[in-house]
mmCIF file of C-alpha atoms and ligand atoms in Angstrom:
data_model
loop_
_atom_site.group_PDB
_atom_site.id
_atom_site.type_symbol
_atom_site.label_atom_id
_atom_site.label_comp_id
_atom_site.label_asym_id
_atom_site.label_seq_id
_atom_site.Cartn_x
_atom_site.Cartn_y
_atom_site.Cartn_z
ATOM 1 C CA MET A 1 87.515 44.470 94.468
ATOM 2 C CA ARG A 2 89.868 42.101 92.615
ATOM 3 C CA ASN A 3 93.344 43.110 92.518
ATOM 4 C CA VAL A 4 94.631 44.680 89.204
ATOM 5 C CA ILE A 5 98.141 43.632 88.221
ATOM 6 C CA LEU A 6 99.802 45.957 85.736
ATOM 7 C CA ILE A 7 102.327 44.374 83.394
ATOM 8 C CA GLY A 8 104.329 45.823 80.546
ATOM 9 C CA PHE A 9 107.858 46.517 79.288
ATOM 10 C CA MET A 10 110.292 48.643 81.287
ATOM 11 C CA GLY A 11 109.563 52.364 80.711
ATOM 12 C CA VAL A 12 106.161 52.009 79.427
ATOM 13 C CA GLY A 13 104.685 54.086 82.229
ATOM 14 C CA LYS A 14 103.360 51.472 84.817
ATOM 15 C CA GLY A 15 104.352 53.635 87.728
ATOM 16 C CA SER A 16 102.685 56.862 86.322
ATOM 17 C CA VAL A 17 99.512 55.091 85.398
ATOM 18 C CA ALA A 18 99.454 53.450 88.855
ATOM 19 C CA ARG A 19 99.725 56.780 90.544
ATOM 20 C CA GLU A 20 96.796 58.192 88.502
ATOM 21 C CA VAL A 21 94.675 55.216 89.337
ATOM 22 C CA ILE A 22 95.111 55.475 93.029
ATOM 23 C CA LYS A 23 94.197 59.224 92.910
ATOM 24 C CA ASN A 24 90.905 58.402 91.237
ATOM 25 C CA SER A 25 89.823 55.074 92.773
ATOM 26 C CA GLU A 26 89.501 53.082 95.976
ATOM 27 C CA TYR A 27 92.459 50.944 95.048
ATOM 28 C CA MET A 28 95.534 50.798 97.241
ATOM 29 C CA ALA A 29 98.802 50.478 95.389
ATOM 30 C CA ILE A 30 102.099 48.586 95.661
ATOM 31 C CA ASP A 31 104.949 47.901 93.295
ATOM 32 C CA THR A 32 106.887 44.684 93.175
ATOM 33 C CA ASP A 33 110.345 46.353 92.608
ATOM 34 C CA ASP A 34 109.693 48.525 95.625
ATOM 35 C CA LEU A 35 108.764 45.395 97.726
ATOM 36 C CA ILE A 36 111.969 43.658 96.588
ATOM 37 C CA GLU A 37 114.212 46.748 97.384
ATOM 38 C CA SER A 38 112.722 46.904 100.869
ATOM 39 C CA MET A 39 113.095 42.984 101.335
ATOM 40 C CA GLU A 40 116.724 43.253 100.433
ATOM 41 C CA ASN A 41 117.356 46.873 101.645
ATOM 42 C CA LYS A 42 119.197 47.394 98.165
ATOM 43 C CA LYS A 43 118.393 48.941 94.950
ATOM 44 C CA ILE A 44 117.436 46.737 92.080
ATOM 45 C CA LYS A 45 120.468 47.606 90.015
ATOM 46 C CA ASP A 46 122.729 46.539 93.038
ATOM 47 C CA ILE A 47 120.665 43.269 93.502
ATOM 48 C CA PHE A 48 121.458 42.704 89.767
ATOM 49 C CA SER A 49 125.241 43.524 90.102
ATOM 50 C CA ASP A 50 125.826 41.939 93.501
ATOM 51 C CA ASN A 51 123.594 38.768 93.310
ATOM 52 C CA GLY A 52 122.709 38.275 89.693
ATOM 53 C CA GLU A 53 119.462 38.304 87.775
ATOM 54 C CA ALA A 54 118.539 34.599 88.779
ATOM 55 C CA TYR A 55 118.506 35.696 92.413
ATOM 56 C CA PHE A 56 116.295 38.827 91.596
ATOM 57 C CA ARG A 57 113.878 36.385 89.784
ATOM 58 C CA ARG A 58 113.623 34.312 92.900
ATOM 59 C CA LEU A 59 112.703 37.266 94.920
ATOM 60 C CA GLU A 60 110.029 37.964 92.354
ATOM 61 C CA LYS A 61 108.586 34.542 92.852
ATOM 62 C CA GLU A 62 108.614 35.076 96.587
ATOM 63 C CA VAL A 63 106.688 38.264 96.157
ATOM 64 C CA SER A 64 104.093 36.554 93.883
ATOM 65 C CA VAL A 65 103.232 33.943 96.481
ATOM 66 C CA TRP A 66 102.688 36.682 99.108
ATOM 67 C CA LEU A 67 100.636 38.772 96.746
ATOM 68 C CA GLN A 68 98.317 35.884 95.968
ATOM 69 C CA SER A 69 97.694 34.870 99.673
ATOM 70 C CA SER A 70 97.743 38.225 101.369
ATOM 71 C CA VAL A 71 96.786 41.257 99.067
ATOM 72 C CA LYS A 72 93.384 42.465 98.139
ATOM 73 C CA ASN A 73 91.757 45.588 96.524
ATOM 74 C CA THR A 74 95.118 46.568 95.332
ATOM 75 C CA LEU A 75 96.753 47.882 92.132
ATOM 76 C CA ILE A 76 99.913 46.049 91.809
ATOM 77 C CA SER A 77 102.495 47.557 89.406
ATOM 78 C CA THR A 78 105.219 45.044 88.409
ATOM 79 C CA GLY A 79 108.776 45.029 86.965
ATOM 80 C CA GLY A 80 108.761 44.250 83.303
ATOM 81 C CA GLY A 81 109.876 40.612 83.935
ATOM 82 C CA PHE A 82 107.484 39.843 86.749
ATOM 83 C CA TYR A 83 104.866 38.477 84.361
ATOM 84 C CA LYS A 84 106.898 35.091 84.312
ATOM 85 C CA VAL A 85 105.697 34.013 87.716
ATOM 86 C CA LYS A 86 103.490 31.034 87.563
ATOM 87 C CA ASN A 87 100.579 32.378 89.595
ATOM 88 C CA LEU A 88 100.137 35.700 87.747
ATOM 89 C CA LYS A 89 96.587 35.118 86.804
ATOM 90 C CA LYS A 90 95.604 34.074 90.236
ATOM 91 C CA ILE A 91 96.897 37.417 91.756
ATOM 92 C CA GLY A 92 94.295 39.583 89.900
ATOM 93 C CA THR A 93 93.001 40.997 86.646
ATOM 94 C CA VAL A 94 96.022 41.276 84.258
ATOM 95 C CA VAL A 95 96.363 44.672 82.513
ATOM 96 C CA LEU A 96 98.919 45.147 79.944
ATOM 97 C CA LEU A 97 100.340 48.649 79.128
ATOM 98 C CA ASP A 98 101.341 48.236 75.527
ATOM 99 C CA SER A 99 103.412 50.507 73.130
ATOM 100 C CA PRO A 100 105.937 50.020 70.506
ATOM 101 C CA PHE A 101 109.594 49.603 71.522
ATOM 102 C CA ASP A 102 110.548 52.930 69.866
ATOM 103 C CA GLU A 103 107.919 54.888 71.462
ATOM 104 C CA ILE A 104 108.918 53.507 74.934
ATOM 105 C CA ILE A 105 112.469 54.594 74.291
ATOM 106 C CA LYS A 106 111.273 58.034 73.141
ATOM 107 C CA ARG A 107 109.204 58.385 76.306
ATOM 108 C CA ILE A 108 111.988 57.576 78.570
ATOM 109 C CA LYS A 109 114.512 59.892 76.794
ATOM 110 C CA LYS A 110 112.220 62.867 76.906
ATOM 111 C CA HIS A 111 111.745 62.543 80.728
ATOM 112 C CA PRO A 112 113.556 65.145 82.800
ATOM 113 C CA ASN A 113 115.242 62.226 84.783
ATOM 114 C CA ALA A 114 116.061 60.213 81.649
ATOM 115 C CA ALA A 115 119.600 59.411 82.610
ATOM 116 C CA ARG A 116 118.537 58.205 86.092
ATOM 117 C CA LYS A 117 115.672 56.134 84.576
ATOM 118 C CA LEU A 118 118.026 54.333 82.202
ATOM 119 C CA LYS A 119 120.632 53.771 84.830
ATOM 120 C CA LYS A 120 118.446 52.245 87.232
ATOM 121 C CA ARG A 121 117.385 49.592 84.791
ATOM 122 C CA PRO A 122 120.261 47.123 84.117
ATOM 123 C CA LEU A 123 118.321 45.506 81.206
ATOM 124 C CA LEU A 124 118.056 48.887 79.191
ATOM 125 C CA SER A 125 121.804 49.383 79.206
ATOM 126 C CA ASP A 126 122.163 47.910 75.717
ATOM 127 C CA LEU A 127 119.300 49.013 73.581
ATOM 128 C CA LYS A 128 119.882 46.468 70.836
ATOM 129 C CA LYS A 129 119.463 43.715 73.480
ATOM 130 C CA ALA A 130 116.554 45.435 75.143
ATOM 131 C CA LYS A 131 114.731 45.561 71.734
ATOM 132 C CA GLU A 132 115.287 41.792 71.260
ATOM 133 C CA LEU A 133 113.900 41.281 74.833
ATOM 134 C CA TYR A 134 110.882 43.370 73.926
ATOM 135 C CA ASN A 135 110.267 41.349 70.777
ATOM 136 C CA GLN A 136 110.467 38.129 72.727
ATOM 137 C CA ARG A 137 108.238 39.385 75.520
ATOM 138 C CA ARG A 138 105.591 41.123 73.699
ATOM 139 C CA PRO A 139 103.595 38.091 72.435
ATOM 140 C CA GLU A 140 103.906 36.559 75.950
ATOM 141 C CA TYR A 141 102.463 39.836 77.645
ATOM 142 C CA LEU A 142 99.554 39.835 75.069
ATOM 143 C CA GLU A 143 98.835 36.170 75.862
ATOM 144 C CA LEU A 144 98.456 36.778 79.556
ATOM 145 C CA ALA A 145 96.582 40.111 79.450
ATOM 146 C CA ASP A 146 92.843 40.296 80.351
ATOM 147 C CA VAL A 147 92.961 43.942 79.327
ATOM 148 C CA VAL A 148 95.252 45.643 76.901
ATOM 149 C CA ILE A 149 95.778 49.445 77.142
ATOM 150 C CA ASP A 150 97.710 51.102 74.169
ATOM 151 C CA VAL A 151 99.508 53.962 76.008
ATOM 152 C CA THR A 152 101.105 55.365 72.935
ATOM 153 C CA LYS A 153 100.736 59.237 72.957
ATOM 154 C CA LYS A 154 98.322 59.085 75.774
ATOM 155 C CA SER A 155 98.549 60.852 79.167
ATOM 156 C CA ALA A 156 98.828 58.834 82.296
ATOM 157 C CA GLU A 157 95.483 60.329 83.222
ATOM 158 C CA ASP A 158 93.642 59.100 80.117
ATOM 159 C CA CYS A 159 95.199 55.602 80.496
ATOM 160 C CA SER A 160 94.101 55.345 84.070
ATOM 161 C CA LYS A 161 90.425 56.347 83.063
ATOM 162 C CA GLU A 162 90.552 53.696 80.493
ATOM 163 C CA LEU A 163 91.894 51.113 82.846
ATOM 164 C CA LEU A 164 89.295 51.834 85.502
ATOM 165 C CA LYS A 165 86.449 51.395 82.876
ATOM 166 C CA LYS A 166 87.851 48.283 81.423
ATOM 167 C CA VAL A 167 88.561 46.413 84.716
ATOM 168 C CA LYS A 168 84.994 46.955 85.986
ATOM 169 C CA LYS A 169 83.753 43.826 84.327
ATOM 170 C CA TYR A 170 86.426 41.748 86.184
ATOM 171 C CA ALA A 171 85.897 43.424 89.568
HETATM 172 C C1 S3P B 1 113.039 44.399 84.625
HETATM 173 C C2 S3P B 1 112.303 45.567 84.842
HETATM 174 C C3 S3P B 1 112.525 46.501 85.946
HETATM 175 C C4 S3P B 1 113.083 45.717 87.122
HETATM 176 C C5 S3P B 1 114.277 45.077 86.780
HETATM 177 C C6 S3P B 1 114.020 44.031 85.671
HETATM 178 C C7 S3P B 1 112.712 43.508 83.371
HETATM 179 O O1 S3P B 1 111.198 47.154 86.323
HETATM 180 O O2 S3P B 1 112.142 44.893 87.658
HETATM 181 O O3 S3P B 1 115.253 45.999 86.221
HETATM 182 O O4 S3P B 1 113.071 42.313 83.524
HETATM 183 O O5 S3P B 1 112.031 43.991 82.580
HETATM 184 P P1 S3P B 1 110.506 48.256 85.391
HETATM 185 O O6 S3P B 1 109.688 47.501 84.363
HETATM 186 O O7 S3P B 1 109.668 48.955 86.381
HETATM 187 O O8 S3P B 1 111.502 49.070 84.742
#
């Protein structure tokens, strides 16, 4: 199977959808933020504060090279800015989880761990700036996506079913 690479804005539900997909398919799963945290033995928010965003983006590039050369049959969930790596389309079928900005924020806020979810994402600390980032990124996400899933008001389970159906033709 070709890898599936999940892209989309912070908080859109990439992790939850990935967990459903692996329950219901043969895909293995990895997450680029988890890989980076283990490479550095540090939380993402500490990498941002100690080493800066540019350093984090270099780690994302390193991960992208490794994914392309060494990973197969895997559902790869990514951080919201990972889509900028040059070889994204060579890693696998690109699936965008899409939702309006306000819906994403609503979704995060109603989560039982909302405070932690916001705290671990440095780029969500200022919602006005985050909205600008969303507006800048959304057309770029759409441009790269082979498959788009509108996740608004859908369960992770339904999104995962839709994903598995839609990626079949790229497998
Ligand atoms: C980022 C998204 C985060 C994480 C980092 C930067 C971004 O991942 O990679 O904080 O640039 O959008 P999630 O999309 O999983 O929150």
